[in-house]
Amino acid sequence: MKIVLASSSRYRKELLDRLGFPFETVAPRVDETPRAGEPPEDLVLRLARAKAASGVRQSGPALVIASDQVAATSGRILGKPGTREKAIANLMSIAGANVTFMTSLVVVNPRGAAHEHVDSTRVRLRDFSLDEVRRYVDLEQPLDCAGAIKSEGRGVLLLDAVETEDPTALIGLPLIRLGAMLRAEGIKP
């Protein structure tokens, strides 16, 4: 069965590569703008569904994998900063805070049936200095990471604790749940 990852994220591609399955990638065409008043849990699942639908349209009959991630604290969604200045300001505004990373996963089989899951990973940030944040941002360049937190690199040094069912969800693709979905579709390791 042809497997397609509907994502332009290098992090998700690297994670899926770990499983050793051959797959193709397509860049989903999705507007990721949150809707007014949309809760983070709804946003992250809506975006993964839209990315999966885009992947299905682009790839034809295939098993399509899509995911999205939203970080939030105190009801505020932390986007991808895009610039050094925004990354530094964002991180300084959440020093010492608890952040929840919601990572959605949608797998659509060639018949159109879908498996869906949202993983919630809770992260407690430690208090850190402006100099530490500047060094981290300059070294890691987490400009394309939700909340500017790149835990697979030096960003882990900004953390006090992580509570999760799947450590890969924090990076952007919950592989434990994906493995279960793939097995349900007859794809065995």
Coordinates of C-alpha atoms in Angstrom, one line a residue:
M1 CA 0.0 0.0 0.0
K2 CA 1.3 3.4 -0.9
I3 CA 1.9 5.6 2.2
V4 CA 1.9 9.4 1.9
L5 CA 2.9 11.9 4.6
A6 CA 0.8 15.1 4.1
S7 CA 3.3 17.4 5.7
S8 CA 6.1 19.8 4.7
S9 CA 7.6 19.5 8.2
R10 CA 11.2 18.1 8.2
Y11 CA 10.6 17.0 11.8
R12 CA 7.6 14.8 10.9
K13 CA 9.5 13.3 7.9
E14 CA 12.5 12.5 10.1
L15 CA 10.2 10.8 12.7
L16 CA 8.3 8.8 10.1
D17 CA 11.7 7.7 8.6
R18 CA 12.4 6.0 11.9
L19 CA 9.7 3.4 11.2
G20 CA 11.5 2.2 8.1
F21 CA 8.4 2.2 5.8
P22 CA 8.8 3.6 2.3
F23 CA 6.6 6.7 2.0
E24 CA 6.1 9.8 -0.2
T25 CA 5.5 13.3 1.0
V26 CA 3.1 16.0 -0.3
A27 CA 2.9 19.6 1.0
P28 CA -0.7 20.1 2.1
R29 CA -2.4 23.2 1.0
V30 CA -4.1 24.4 4.2
D31 CA -4.8 27.7 5.7
E32 CA -3.7 27.3 9.3
T33 CA -5.3 30.5 10.7
P34 CA -7.2 29.8 13.9
R35 CA -10.9 30.6 13.8
A36 CA -12.2 33.2 16.3
G37 CA -12.7 31.6 19.7
E38 CA -11.5 28.2 18.4
P39 CA -10.1 26.1 21.3
P40 CA -6.6 24.7 20.7
E41 CA -7.9 21.1 20.8
D42 CA -10.4 21.8 18.0
L43 CA -7.9 23.8 16.0
V44 CA -5.2 21.0 16.0
L45 CA -7.7 18.3 14.9
R46 CA -9.3 20.5 12.3
L47 CA -5.9 21.3 10.8
A48 CA -4.8 17.6 10.7
R49 CA -8.1 16.6 9.0
A50 CA -7.6 19.4 6.4
K51 CA -4.0 18.3 5.8
A52 CA -5.2 14.7 5.4
A53 CA -7.9 15.8 2.9
S54 CA -5.4 17.8 1.0
G55 CA -3.0 14.8 0.9
V56 CA -5.8 12.5 -0.4
R57 CA -6.6 15.0 -3.2
Q58 CA -2.9 15.2 -4.2
S59 CA -1.9 11.6 -4.0
G60 CA -4.9 9.5 -5.1
P61 CA -5.4 6.0 -3.6
A62 CA -3.0 5.8 -0.6
L63 CA -2.8 5.6 3.1
V64 CA -2.4 9.3 4.0
I65 CA -0.8 10.4 7.3
A66 CA -1.3 14.0 8.6
S67 CA -0.5 15.7 11.8
D68 CA -0.5 19.2 13.4
Q69 CA 0.7 20.6 16.6
V70 CA -0.5 23.5 18.8
A71 CA 1.2 24.7 21.9
A72 CA -1.0 26.6 24.5
T73 CA -0.6 28.1 27.9
S74 CA -3.4 29.8 30.0
G75 CA -5.7 29.5 27.0
R76 CA -3.2 31.4 24.7
I77 CA -2.0 29.6 21.6
L78 CA 1.7 29.9 21.0
G79 CA 2.4 29.9 17.3
K80 CA 5.6 29.4 15.4
P81 CA 7.6 32.6 15.9
G82 CA 9.1 32.9 12.4
T83 CA 11.8 35.4 13.6
R84 CA 14.5 35.5 16.2
E85 CA 12.9 38.5 18.0
K86 CA 9.5 36.8 18.2
A87 CA 11.1 33.6 19.4
I88 CA 12.9 35.4 22.2
A89 CA 9.9 37.4 23.2
N90 CA 7.7 34.3 23.2
L91 CA 10.0 32.3 25.4
M92 CA 10.6 35.1 27.9
S93 CA 6.8 35.4 28.2
I94 CA 6.4 31.8 29.2
A95 CA 9.4 31.3 31.5
G96 CA 8.3 29.2 34.4
A97 CA 4.9 28.4 32.8
N98 CA 3.1 25.1 32.1
V99 CA 2.6 24.6 28.3
T100 CA 0.4 21.9 26.7
F101 CA 1.4 20.6 23.3
M102 CA -1.5 19.1 21.5
T103 CA -0.4 16.9 18.6
S104 CA -3.1 15.6 16.3
L105 CA -2.8 12.6 14.1
V106 CA -5.1 11.6 11.3
V107 CA -4.6 8.6 9.1
V108 CA -7.0 8.1 6.1
N109 CA -6.9 4.7 4.3
P110 CA -7.6 4.4 0.5
R111 CA -11.3 3.7 1.2
G112 CA -11.6 7.0 3.0
A113 CA -11.9 5.6 6.5
A114 CA -10.0 7.7 9.1
H115 CA -8.3 7.1 12.4
E116 CA -7.9 10.2 14.6
H117 CA -6.0 10.9 17.8
V118 CA -4.9 14.0 19.8
D119 CA -2.0 13.6 22.1
S120 CA -1.6 16.1 25.0
T121 CA 1.9 16.5 26.3
R122 CA 2.4 18.8 29.3
V123 CA 5.6 20.6 29.7
R124 CA 6.8 22.6 32.7
L125 CA 9.3 25.3 31.7
R126 CA 11.9 26.4 34.2
D127 CA 12.7 30.0 34.9
F128 CA 15.5 31.1 32.6
S129 CA 17.4 34.3 31.7
L130 CA 17.3 36.4 28.6
D131 CA 20.9 35.5 27.9
E132 CA 20.0 31.8 28.0
V133 CA 17.1 32.3 25.7
R134 CA 19.2 34.3 23.2
R135 CA 21.9 31.6 23.1
Y136 CA 19.3 28.9 22.7
V137 CA 17.5 30.7 19.8
D138 CA 20.8 31.5 18.1
L139 CA 22.1 27.9 18.3
E140 CA 18.8 26.0 17.6
Q141 CA 16.9 28.4 15.4
P142 CA 13.5 27.1 16.6
L143 CA 11.7 29.6 14.4
D144 CA 9.5 26.9 12.9
C145 CA 8.6 25.2 16.2
A146 CA 5.4 25.7 18.2
G147 CA 6.2 28.1 21.0
A148 CA 9.8 28.2 19.8
I149 CA 10.4 25.1 22.0
K150 CA 12.6 22.5 20.2
S151 CA 12.8 19.7 22.8
E152 CA 14.9 17.4 20.7
G153 CA 17.8 19.8 20.9
R154 CA 19.0 22.3 23.4
G155 CA 15.4 23.3 24.1
V156 CA 15.3 20.4 26.5
L157 CA 17.5 22.5 28.8
L158 CA 14.6 25.0 29.2
L159 CA 12.4 22.4 30.7
D160 CA 11.8 21.2 34.3
A161 CA 9.5 18.3 33.4
V162 CA 7.5 16.6 30.6
E163 CA 4.4 14.5 31.1
T164 CA 3.5 12.4 28.0
E165 CA 2.3 9.1 26.8
D166 CA 4.5 9.4 23.7
P167 CA 7.8 11.4 23.6
T168 CA 7.7 11.6 19.8
A169 CA 4.4 13.6 20.0
L170 CA 6.3 16.5 21.5
I171 CA 8.5 16.6 18.4
G172 CA 5.5 16.6 16.1
L173 CA 4.3 13.0 15.2
P174 CA 3.0 10.5 17.9
L175 CA 4.7 7.3 16.6
I176 CA 3.3 5.0 19.2
R177 CA -0.3 5.8 18.2
L178 CA 0.7 5.9 14.5
G179 CA 2.1 2.4 14.8
A180 CA -1.2 1.2 16.2
M181 CA -3.1 2.9 13.3
L182 CA -0.8 1.3 10.8
R183 CA -1.2 -2.1 12.3
A184 CA -5.0 -1.6 12.1
E185 CA -4.6 -1.0 8.4
G186 CA -2.6 -4.3 8.0
I187 CA 0.9 -2.6 7.8
K188 CA 3.2 -4.6 10.0
P189 CA 6.7 -3.7 11.1

